[in-house]
RNA sequence: GGGCAGGUGGCGGAACUGGUAGACGCGCUGGACUUAGGAUCCAGUGCUGCAAAGCGUGAGGGUUCGACCCCCUCCUUGCCCACCA
């Protein structure tokens, strides 16, 4: 240890030493307790930004602390390398995405190392490595065997900017989340995963995710969107067909005066009378166009067209018009609704616009009967009136189940559940993704269902390409322009065949990467069962809350399937989830190039050192809250570390003194302060309150700074304080901590050492300060022996002058005593 | 339109289970040391007030001996979803 604190000198030194000693390698502690600490792996863009730093730091603090607590810690890092940003960059500067990715990884890794993250780099993975995506393809094939993959023609979100299909989850306010281009709806064939088969399980299991933020659980619940109601089938007059509708308000069915179906409802082709067909098609095309061009928050005016077909009301036998309407969406429920204008606001507006009858059948319970004509729908529950015939007099709640039951026994429907969640379309018309392991053979697969590439032919590798010729960002998918890739032989008949030219959504790659870290070199399986049993589930997962409904839902789904495949024992991937807040710029806006308020970690490290950057980031606020960058606060953190250093330097001669021995007087005070701090820091770290943990150490340093030890017990107490302080600070400021610990005699890295235990006898207080209130207002404080009971505290309180003044001439009606806290006199 | 999370000094934030609101840091004020100090150390710093005291956690109400914390109404900021039947 030298007199001056020079982070630029000590930080690389320790980083090299950690690496040389292999301190962060997982699996070195036998069968002891394990901890798998994971942060959402990044797309390796050019430079690390503060948001990354914060994300990884939260994990790093937890990992470092866990190692000191004796856990065998798995803390890996890898690269979510495939995907649009890399491909778009490649198009822009005509370089192969793989090249750029390699470069970025190198610089990203170097920057990460400079921050002092404690990763086990021997497990590094990258999704663009064929040895990795081979297993994504393997999963695709397994999923297909399990009936979880299918080809569908669907309305897809097409981003003209990205020239590809994007998932619902990737559309924000009608714009592509990535490029901000307005998304258009297109009809396309695509591969999809049947995630909806797991909707109920994904929903049910949420109750078990006790250590997930409520916010994320609620978002997922919302996203899955379970809705319980009834499906009712209406016969179409003279067509031999029925239209099923889904409703949550079966109690209102007698108020149904029309049916409304989505403009693109498949049944329309068969039920629309010939003379109406042309108008129908024009309407559907018009609506498709309007839907595609509508703005973000825009709600289109309700439009519809009478199809000319008629449906028979299953309870009344009445013939109801079937309308095609733009407010009915084809991919929710059955794509058709019953129009009950009196009791549904949307139906009301539609009926009003087109002059359809409005028939109230529910009356407010105990209120005034509804007056015709209504000026708005009555949407609350009530009592069924005479219009509901045999169901009249029932409450809405009762009627819902009774009517659903009646539909069931009548053979025209019954209780039904619908989910808002849709299947997961994974086809992307891009190059830089995992190739879908399918070939098409006209000879033996004329239907074009796709023939799986045999497992022993995996991986289907991305071909090397001429970037300028293939990545044009226009036209058919890039891989279609690579004949050597497209043309192949059919694995089934040996004849000529064409490869699938679409690639997979990158969310596929990130759905199971946490498993590959367990066993990154495995050639037989994505990972071995043995490794899974040792390390899964992930104990702590850290990432942004923006992944609540995409990644975090997909990888829960994936884990359920992996469990079914026997790859792992748990069907949930993560025990504890931490969603970290954003790092805003000094101006309070989200750091982004757009605002020019980005702070590069490298510049901070150069100026103040990585430890200062780390301490600032952890001290600025709790992990899940947004924090604001502040140059002054960073300086404050640097200043704190300087103070620690000076304190350690000043007392370093005491390092040679033997530890322990009876302390009294000031030596005892020093020891008390140290152990009390240790207790609180330990507790704060356990509950992830890193900002307050750091505040505790600051308090301790403030207490110790003015002390000039005058004798050996005091000096020894000071040395102990420094040793424990180094341990406490090491998750946050690991480099400085190592340097201090070494100066005070540590023979091994703190990471190899143990988290210190506090001495309970030094933590217990001798005296306590009680607050004394009169009628709930603070009037004084009294200090008493810690063992003092109510009577003693009361006596001391009543003896206090200020308190006495407020009790003067009043009767104490009640005295409330809270042990260790306060005494409250209620007077009158 | 629906859902979720927030609103505490000049600023970032503490207060973990209803028990002394403002820990810790920044900033500011004064002092010490110094050729100097943007270094360091010491003291102070919620508001009003000379003081006694009073007032204070977005606003208003309620429960309680006691409310930043629980309940109701409202305002406001941010995020997410959205013709979802």
mmCIF file of N, CA and C in Angstrom, chain A residues 303-398:
data_model
loop_
_atom_site.group_PDB
_atom_site.id
_atom_site.type_symbol
_atom_site.label_atom_id
_atom_site.label_comp_id
_atom_site.label_asym_id
_atom_site.label_seq_id
_atom_site.Cartn_x
_atom_site.Cartn_y
_atom_site.Cartn_z
ATOM 1 N N UNK A 303 -67.124 0.893 -37.915
ATOM 2 C CA UNK A 303 -67.721 0.707 -39.228
ATOM 3 C C UNK A 303 -68.078 -0.751 -39.418
ATOM 4 N N UNK A 304 -69.107 -0.971 -40.201
ATOM 5 C CA UNK A 304 -69.504 -2.346 -40.438
ATOM 6 C C UNK A 304 -70.316 -2.455 -41.707
ATOM 7 N N UNK A 305 -70.636 -3.670 -42.051
ATOM 8 C CA UNK A 305 -71.458 -3.902 -43.227
ATOM 9 C C UNK A 305 -72.319 -5.129 -42.947
ATOM 10 N N UNK A 306 -73.570 -5.027 -43.330
ATOM 11 C CA UNK A 306 -74.478 -6.152 -43.145
ATOM 12 C C UNK A 306 -74.108 -7.215 -44.166
ATOM 13 N N UNK A 307 -73.759 -8.387 -43.676
ATOM 14 C CA UNK A 307 -73.315 -9.428 -44.604
ATOM 15 C C UNK A 307 -74.472 -10.027 -45.383
ATOM 16 N N UNK A 308 -75.679 -9.772 -44.899
ATOM 17 C CA UNK A 308 -76.832 -10.382 -45.548
ATOM 18 C C UNK A 308 -77.179 -11.731 -44.957
ATOM 19 N N UNK A 309 -76.244 -12.350 -44.273
ATOM 20 C CA UNK A 309 -76.515 -13.633 -43.637
ATOM 21 C C UNK A 309 -77.260 -13.398 -42.322
ATOM 22 N N UNK A 310 -77.971 -14.396 -41.869
ATOM 23 C CA UNK A 310 -78.762 -14.287 -40.639
ATOM 24 C C UNK A 310 -78.414 -15.421 -39.679
ATOM 25 N N UNK A 311 -78.345 -15.099 -38.398
ATOM 26 C CA UNK A 311 -78.066 -16.119 -37.387
ATOM 27 C C UNK A 311 -79.297 -16.323 -36.523
ATOM 28 N N UNK A 312 -79.461 -17.537 -36.065
ATOM 29 C CA UNK A 312 -80.624 -17.853 -35.232
ATOM 30 C C UNK A 312 -80.220 -17.758 -33.761
ATOM 31 N N UNK A 313 -80.932 -16.909 -33.020
ATOM 32 C CA UNK A 313 -80.666 -16.781 -31.588
ATOM 33 C C UNK A 313 -81.007 -18.111 -30.924
ATOM 34 N N UNK A 314 -80.070 -18.733 -30.248
ATOM 35 C CA UNK A 314 -80.314 -20.097 -29.754
ATOM 36 C C UNK A 314 -81.387 -20.145 -28.668
ATOM 37 N N UNK A 315 -81.670 -19.037 -28.002
ATOM 38 C CA UNK A 315 -82.684 -19.065 -26.935
ATOM 39 C C UNK A 315 -84.037 -18.580 -27.416
ATOM 40 N N UNK A 316 -84.060 -17.649 -28.365
ATOM 41 C CA UNK A 316 -85.341 -17.080 -28.779
ATOM 42 C C UNK A 316 -85.759 -17.528 -30.166
ATOM 43 N N UNK A 317 -84.802 -18.035 -30.937
ATOM 44 C CA UNK A 317 -85.118 -18.429 -32.300
ATOM 45 C C UNK A 317 -85.195 -17.257 -33.258
ATOM 46 N N UNK A 318 -84.982 -16.058 -32.781
ATOM 47 C CA UNK A 318 -85.048 -14.887 -33.641
ATOM 48 C C UNK A 318 -83.921 -14.916 -34.666
ATOM 49 N N UNK A 319 -84.194 -14.375 -35.853
ATOM 50 C CA UNK A 319 -83.157 -14.261 -36.883
ATOM 51 C C UNK A 319 -82.451 -12.924 -36.710
ATOM 52 N N UNK A 320 -81.159 -12.979 -36.484
ATOM 53 C CA UNK A 320 -80.402 -11.760 -36.227
ATOM 54 C C UNK A 320 -79.462 -11.484 -37.390
ATOM 55 N N UNK A 321 -79.305 -10.241 -37.750
ATOM 56 C CA UNK A 321 -78.361 -9.937 -38.829
ATOM 57 C C UNK A 321 -76.922 -10.204 -38.399
ATOM 58 N N UNK A 322 -76.145 -10.690 -39.319
ATOM 59 C CA UNK A 322 -74.714 -10.876 -39.054
ATOM 60 C C UNK A 322 -73.969 -9.748 -39.763
ATOM 61 N N UNK A 323 -73.311 -8.955 -38.979
ATOM 62 C CA UNK A 323 -72.541 -7.845 -39.536
ATOM 63 C C UNK A 323 -71.046 -8.182 -39.489
ATOM 64 N N UNK A 324 -70.346 -7.643 -40.456
ATOM 65 C CA UNK A 324 -68.890 -7.643 -40.347
ATOM 66 C C UNK A 324 -68.526 -6.279 -39.796
ATOM 67 N N UNK A 325 -67.692 -6.266 -38.778
ATOM 68 C CA UNK A 325 -67.424 -4.983 -38.126
ATOM 69 C C UNK A 325 -65.943 -4.840 -37.820
ATOM 70 N N UNK A 326 -65.465 -3.612 -37.932
ATOM 71 C CA UNK A 326 -64.028 -3.382 -37.774
ATOM 72 C C UNK A 326 -63.573 -3.422 -36.333
ATOM 73 N N UNK A 327 -64.505 -3.397 -35.392
ATOM 74 C CA UNK A 327 -64.051 -3.404 -33.999
ATOM 75 C C UNK A 327 -63.889 -4.824 -33.455
ATOM 76 N N UNK A 328 -64.194 -5.798 -34.286
ATOM 77 C CA UNK A 328 -64.006 -7.172 -33.853
ATOM 78 C C UNK A 328 -62.673 -7.677 -34.415
ATOM 79 N N UNK A 329 -61.827 -8.152 -33.508
ATOM 80 C CA UNK A 329 -60.526 -8.621 -33.966
ATOM 81 C C UNK A 329 -60.563 -10.128 -34.167
ATOM 82 N N UNK A 330 -59.926 -10.568 -35.229
ATOM 83 C CA UNK A 330 -60.102 -11.964 -35.627
ATOM 84 C C UNK A 330 -59.315 -12.942 -34.759
ATOM 85 N N UNK A 331 -58.277 -12.455 -34.097
ATOM 86 C CA UNK A 331 -57.473 -13.441 -33.376
ATOM 87 C C UNK A 331 -57.673 -13.419 -31.864
ATOM 88 N N UNK A 332 -58.766 -12.891 -31.429
ATOM 89 C CA UNK A 332 -59.097 -13.030 -30.017
ATOM 90 C C UNK A 332 -60.429 -13.745 -29.911
ATOM 91 N N UNK A 333 -60.544 -14.625 -28.933
ATOM 92 C CA UNK A 333 -61.779 -15.387 -28.767
ATOM 93 C C UNK A 333 -62.076 -16.153 -30.031
ATOM 94 N N UNK A 334 -63.268 -15.974 -30.552
ATOM 95 C CA UNK A 334 -63.638 -16.702 -31.764
ATOM 96 C C UNK A 334 -63.675 -15.783 -32.980
ATOM 97 N N UNK A 335 -63.303 -14.543 -32.767
ATOM 98 C CA UNK A 335 -63.340 -13.598 -33.880
ATOM 99 C C UNK A 335 -64.741 -13.131 -34.196
ATOM 100 N N UNK A 336 -65.658 -13.413 -33.263
ATOM 101 C CA UNK A 336 -67.046 -12.996 -33.459
ATOM 102 C C UNK A 336 -67.646 -12.655 -32.106
ATOM 103 N N UNK A 337 -68.528 -11.682 -32.099
ATOM 104 C CA UNK A 337 -69.174 -11.315 -30.837
ATOM 105 C C UNK A 337 -70.678 -11.206 -31.042
ATOM 106 N N UNK A 338 -71.405 -11.346 -29.920
ATOM 107 C CA UNK A 338 -72.828 -11.055 -30.020
ATOM 108 C C UNK A 338 -72.997 -9.571 -29.712
ATOM 109 N N UNK A 339 -73.829 -8.903 -30.464
ATOM 110 C CA UNK A 339 -74.040 -7.477 -30.246
ATOM 111 C C UNK A 339 -75.156 -7.256 -29.257
ATOM 112 N N UNK A 340 -74.801 -6.762 -28.074
ATOM 113 C CA UNK A 340 -75.813 -6.481 -27.054
ATOM 114 C C UNK A 340 -75.727 -4.976 -26.740
ATOM 115 N N UNK A 341 -76.297 -4.172 -27.603
ATOM 116 C CA UNK A 341 -76.075 -2.734 -27.491
ATOM 117 C C UNK A 341 -76.553 -2.118 -26.168
ATOM 118 N N UNK A 342 -77.548 -2.723 -25.560
ATOM 119 C CA UNK A 342 -78.057 -2.120 -24.323
ATOM 120 C C UNK A 342 -77.071 -2.289 -23.173
ATOM 121 N N UNK A 343 -76.178 -3.255 -23.276
ATOM 122 C CA UNK A 343 -75.340 -3.562 -22.132
ATOM 123 C C UNK A 343 -73.843 -3.627 -22.449
ATOM 124 N N UNK A 344 -73.464 -3.129 -23.588
ATOM 125 C CA UNK A 344 -72.043 -3.053 -23.912
ATOM 126 C C UNK A 344 -71.836 -1.761 -24.689
ATOM 127 N N UNK A 345 -70.945 -0.948 -24.214
ATOM 128 C CA UNK A 345 -70.794 0.387 -24.782
ATOM 129 C C UNK A 345 -70.368 0.348 -26.243
ATOM 130 N N UNK A 346 -69.482 -0.588 -26.563
ATOM 131 C CA UNK A 346 -69.008 -0.677 -27.938
ATOM 132 C C UNK A 346 -70.131 -1.101 -28.877
ATOM 133 N N UNK A 347 -70.884 -2.099 -28.412
ATOM 134 C CA UNK A 347 -72.015 -2.566 -29.208
ATOM 135 C C UNK A 347 -73.050 -1.456 -29.345
ATOM 136 N N UNK A 348 -73.169 -0.664 -28.294
ATOM 137 C CA UNK A 348 -74.123 0.440 -28.289
ATOM 138 C C UNK A 348 -73.768 1.453 -29.370
ATOM 139 N N UNK A 349 -72.497 1.801 -29.412
ATOM 140 C CA UNK A 349 -72.060 2.782 -30.414
ATOM 141 C C UNK A 349 -72.295 2.260 -31.826
ATOM 142 N N UNK A 350 -72.006 0.993 -31.993
ATOM 143 C CA UNK A 350 -72.164 0.400 -33.324
ATOM 144 C C UNK A 350 -73.647 0.384 -33.721
ATOM 145 N N UNK A 351 -74.465 -0.046 -32.778
ATOM 146 C CA UNK A 351 -75.905 -0.135 -33.056
ATOM 147 C C UNK A 351 -76.477 1.244 -33.346
ATOM 148 N N UNK A 352 -76.017 2.220 -32.608
ATOM 149 C CA UNK A 352 -76.498 3.580 -32.811
ATOM 150 C C UNK A 352 -76.108 4.067 -34.210
ATOM 151 N N UNK A 353 -74.887 3.762 -34.598
ATOM 152 C CA UNK A 353 -74.404 4.211 -35.905
ATOM 153 C C UNK A 353 -75.188 3.583 -37.055
ATOM 154 N N UNK A 354 -75.635 2.356 -36.849
ATOM 155 C CA UNK A 354 -76.294 1.658 -37.961
ATOM 156 C C UNK A 354 -77.782 1.403 -37.726
ATOM 157 N N UNK A 355 -78.330 2.024 -36.694
ATOM 158 C CA UNK A 355 -79.764 1.913 -36.457
ATOM 159 C C UNK A 355 -80.231 0.520 -36.089
ATOM 160 N N UNK A 356 -79.391 -0.229 -35.412
ATOM 161 C CA UNK A 356 -79.798 -1.566 -34.982
ATOM 162 C C UNK A 356 -80.563 -1.455 -33.666
ATOM 163 N N UNK A 357 -81.494 -2.368 -33.431
ATOM 164 C CA UNK A 357 -82.324 -2.271 -32.223
ATOM 165 C C UNK A 357 -81.501 -2.409 -30.930
ATOM 166 N N UNK A 358 -81.938 -1.643 -29.931
ATOM 167 C CA UNK A 358 -81.285 -1.664 -28.624
ATOM 168 C C UNK A 358 -82.304 -2.147 -27.607
ATOM 169 N N UNK A 359 -82.076 -3.332 -27.077
ATOM 170 C CA UNK A 359 -83.077 -3.959 -26.209
ATOM 171 C C UNK A 359 -82.502 -4.229 -24.823
ATOM 172 N N UNK A 360 -82.898 -3.441 -23.830
ATOM 173 C CA UNK A 360 -82.398 -3.699 -22.477
ATOM 174 C C UNK A 360 -83.017 -4.958 -21.904
ATOM 175 N N UNK A 361 -82.204 -5.775 -21.267
ATOM 176 C CA UNK A 361 -82.734 -6.984 -20.619
ATOM 177 C C UNK A 361 -82.230 -7.105 -19.181
ATOM 178 N N UNK A 362 -81.348 -6.203 -18.774
ATOM 179 C CA UNK A 362 -80.837 -6.202 -17.405
ATOM 180 C C UNK A 362 -81.264 -4.888 -16.769
ATOM 181 N N UNK A 363 -81.800 -4.978 -15.574
ATOM 182 C CA UNK A 363 -82.200 -3.760 -14.865
ATOM 183 C C UNK A 363 -81.296 -3.585 -13.646
ATOM 184 N N UNK A 364 -81.008 -2.319 -13.337
ATOM 185 C CA UNK A 364 -80.169 -2.080 -12.152
ATOM 186 C C UNK A 364 -80.834 -2.665 -10.910
ATOM 187 N N UNK A 365 -80.062 -3.360 -10.102
ATOM 188 C CA UNK A 365 -80.625 -3.953 -8.889
ATOM 189 C C UNK A 365 -81.015 -2.849 -7.922
ATOM 190 N N UNK A 366 -82.293 -2.809 -7.578
ATOM 191 C CA UNK A 366 -82.754 -1.847 -6.598
ATOM 192 C C UNK A 366 -82.770 -0.404 -7.072
ATOM 193 N N UNK A 367 -82.513 -0.178 -8.347
ATOM 194 C CA UNK A 367 -82.520 1.202 -8.830
ATOM 195 C C UNK A 367 -83.695 1.454 -9.754
ATOM 196 N N UNK A 368 -83.671 2.605 -10.374
ATOM 197 C CA UNK A 368 -84.690 2.945 -11.350
ATOM 198 C C UNK A 368 -84.549 2.047 -12.571
ATOM 199 N N UNK A 369 -85.659 1.556 -13.115
ATOM 200 C CA UNK A 369 -85.556 0.783 -14.357
ATOM 201 C C UNK A 369 -84.991 1.659 -15.487
ATOM 202 N N UNK A 370 -84.341 1.027 -16.442
ATOM 203 C CA UNK A 370 -83.752 1.773 -17.542
ATOM 204 C C UNK A 370 -84.842 2.423 -18.389
ATOM 205 N N UNK A 371 -84.593 3.655 -18.797
ATOM 206 C CA UNK A 371 -85.536 4.390 -19.618
ATOM 207 C C UNK A 371 -85.116 4.331 -21.079
ATOM 208 N N UNK A 372 -86.033 3.895 -21.925
ATOM 209 C CA UNK A 372 -85.724 3.927 -23.360
ATOM 210 C C UNK A 372 -86.040 5.328 -23.878
ATOM 211 N N UNK A 373 -85.326 5.883 -24.795
ATOM 212 C CA UNK A 373 -84.092 5.311 -25.359
ATOM 213 C C UNK A 373 -82.890 5.574 -24.463
ATOM 214 N N UNK A 374 -81.995 4.622 -24.420
ATOM 215 C CA UNK A 374 -80.791 4.781 -23.604
ATOM 216 C C UNK A 374 -79.848 5.774 -24.272
ATOM 217 N N UNK A 375 -79.113 6.507 -23.452
ATOM 218 C CA UNK A 375 -78.079 7.348 -24.078
ATOM 219 C C UNK A 375 -76.689 6.733 -23.911
ATOM 220 N N UNK A 376 -76.632 5.628 -23.191
ATOM 221 C CA UNK A 376 -75.389 4.869 -23.099
ATOM 222 C C UNK A 376 -75.755 3.466 -22.652
ATOM 223 N N UNK A 377 -74.849 2.518 -22.866
ATOM 224 C CA UNK A 377 -75.129 1.149 -22.446
ATOM 225 C C UNK A 377 -75.099 1.071 -20.926
ATOM 226 N N UNK A 378 -75.949 0.203 -20.377
ATOM 227 C CA UNK A 378 -75.869 -0.102 -18.943
ATOM 228 C C UNK A 378 -74.992 -1.334 -18.806
ATOM 229 N N UNK A 379 -73.758 -1.114 -18.361
ATOM 230 C CA UNK A 379 -72.790 -2.213 -18.435
ATOM 231 C C UNK A 379 -72.574 -2.917 -17.106
ATOM 232 N N UNK A 380 -73.245 -2.422 -16.067
ATOM 233 C CA UNK A 380 -73.036 -3.079 -14.785
ATOM 234 C C UNK A 380 -73.903 -4.322 -14.638
ATOM 235 N N UNK A 381 -73.581 -5.098 -13.624
ATOM 236 C CA UNK A 381 -74.423 -6.247 -13.304
ATOM 237 C C UNK A 381 -75.763 -5.753 -12.770
ATOM 238 N N UNK A 382 -76.766 -6.563 -12.934
ATOM 239 C CA UNK A 382 -78.082 -6.181 -12.416
ATOM 240 C C UNK A 382 -78.962 -7.409 -12.329
ATOM 241 N N UNK A 383 -80.244 -7.207 -12.545
ATOM 242 C CA UNK A 383 -81.210 -8.292 -12.480
ATOM 243 C C UNK A 383 -81.829 -8.481 -13.856
ATOM 244 N N UNK A 384 -81.918 -9.730 -14.275
ATOM 245 C CA UNK A 384 -82.505 -9.999 -15.585
ATOM 246 C C UNK A 384 -83.999 -9.710 -15.547
ATOM 247 N N UNK A 385 -84.491 -8.972 -16.554
ATOM 248 C CA UNK A 385 -85.914 -8.646 -16.558
ATOM 249 C C UNK A 385 -86.688 -9.649 -17.416
ATOM 250 N N UNK A 386 -87.955 -9.359 -17.628
ATOM 251 C CA UNK A 386 -88.844 -10.298 -18.322
ATOM 252 C C UNK A 386 -88.328 -10.680 -19.706
ATOM 253 N N UNK A 387 -87.515 -9.780 -20.294
ATOM 254 C CA UNK A 387 -86.970 -10.055 -21.621
ATOM 255 C C UNK A 387 -86.134 -11.322 -21.664
ATOM 256 N N UNK A 388 -85.665 -11.734 -20.502
ATOM 257 C CA UNK A 388 -84.827 -12.927 -20.477
ATOM 258 C C UNK A 388 -85.627 -14.200 -20.232
ATOM 259 N N UNK A 389 -86.923 -14.066 -20.384
ATOM 260 C CA UNK A 389 -87.842 -15.209 -20.329
ATOM 261 C C UNK A 389 -87.632 -16.077 -19.082
ATOM 262 N N UNK A 390 -87.255 -17.343 -19.276
ATOM 263 C CA UNK A 390 -87.188 -18.243 -18.120
ATOM 264 C C UNK A 390 -86.093 -17.864 -17.138
ATOM 265 N N UNK A 391 -85.187 -16.996 -17.569
ATOM 266 C CA UNK A 391 -84.107 -16.596 -16.675
ATOM 267 C C UNK A 391 -84.430 -15.302 -15.928
ATOM 268 N N UNK A 392 -85.584 -14.753 -16.169
ATOM 269 C CA UNK A 392 -85.961 -13.483 -15.556
ATOM 270 C C UNK A 392 -85.866 -13.565 -14.041
ATOM 271 N N UNK A 393 -85.406 -12.484 -13.427
ATOM 272 C CA UNK A 393 -85.316 -12.428 -11.971
ATOM 273 C C UNK A 393 -83.967 -12.839 -11.428
ATOM 274 N N UNK A 394 -83.154 -13.444 -12.269
ATOM 275 C CA UNK A 394 -81.832 -13.867 -11.797
ATOM 276 C C UNK A 394 -80.878 -12.677 -11.744
ATOM 277 N N UNK A 395 -79.888 -12.817 -10.885
ATOM 278 C CA UNK A 395 -78.826 -11.807 -10.882
ATOM 279 C C UNK A 395 -77.908 -12.087 -12.061
ATOM 280 N N UNK A 396 -77.195 -11.052 -12.471
ATOM 281 C CA UNK A 396 -76.264 -11.218 -13.598
ATOM 282 C C UNK A 396 -75.296 -12.350 -13.329
ATOM 283 N N UNK A 397 -74.740 -12.367 -12.120
ATOM 284 C CA UNK A 397 -73.717 -13.364 -11.793
ATOM 285 C C UNK A 397 -74.278 -14.779 -11.921
ATOM 286 N N UNK A 398 -75.456 -14.990 -11.366
ATOM 287 C CA UNK A 398 -76.072 -16.322 -11.448
ATOM 288 C C UNK A 398 -76.387 -16.678 -12.896
#
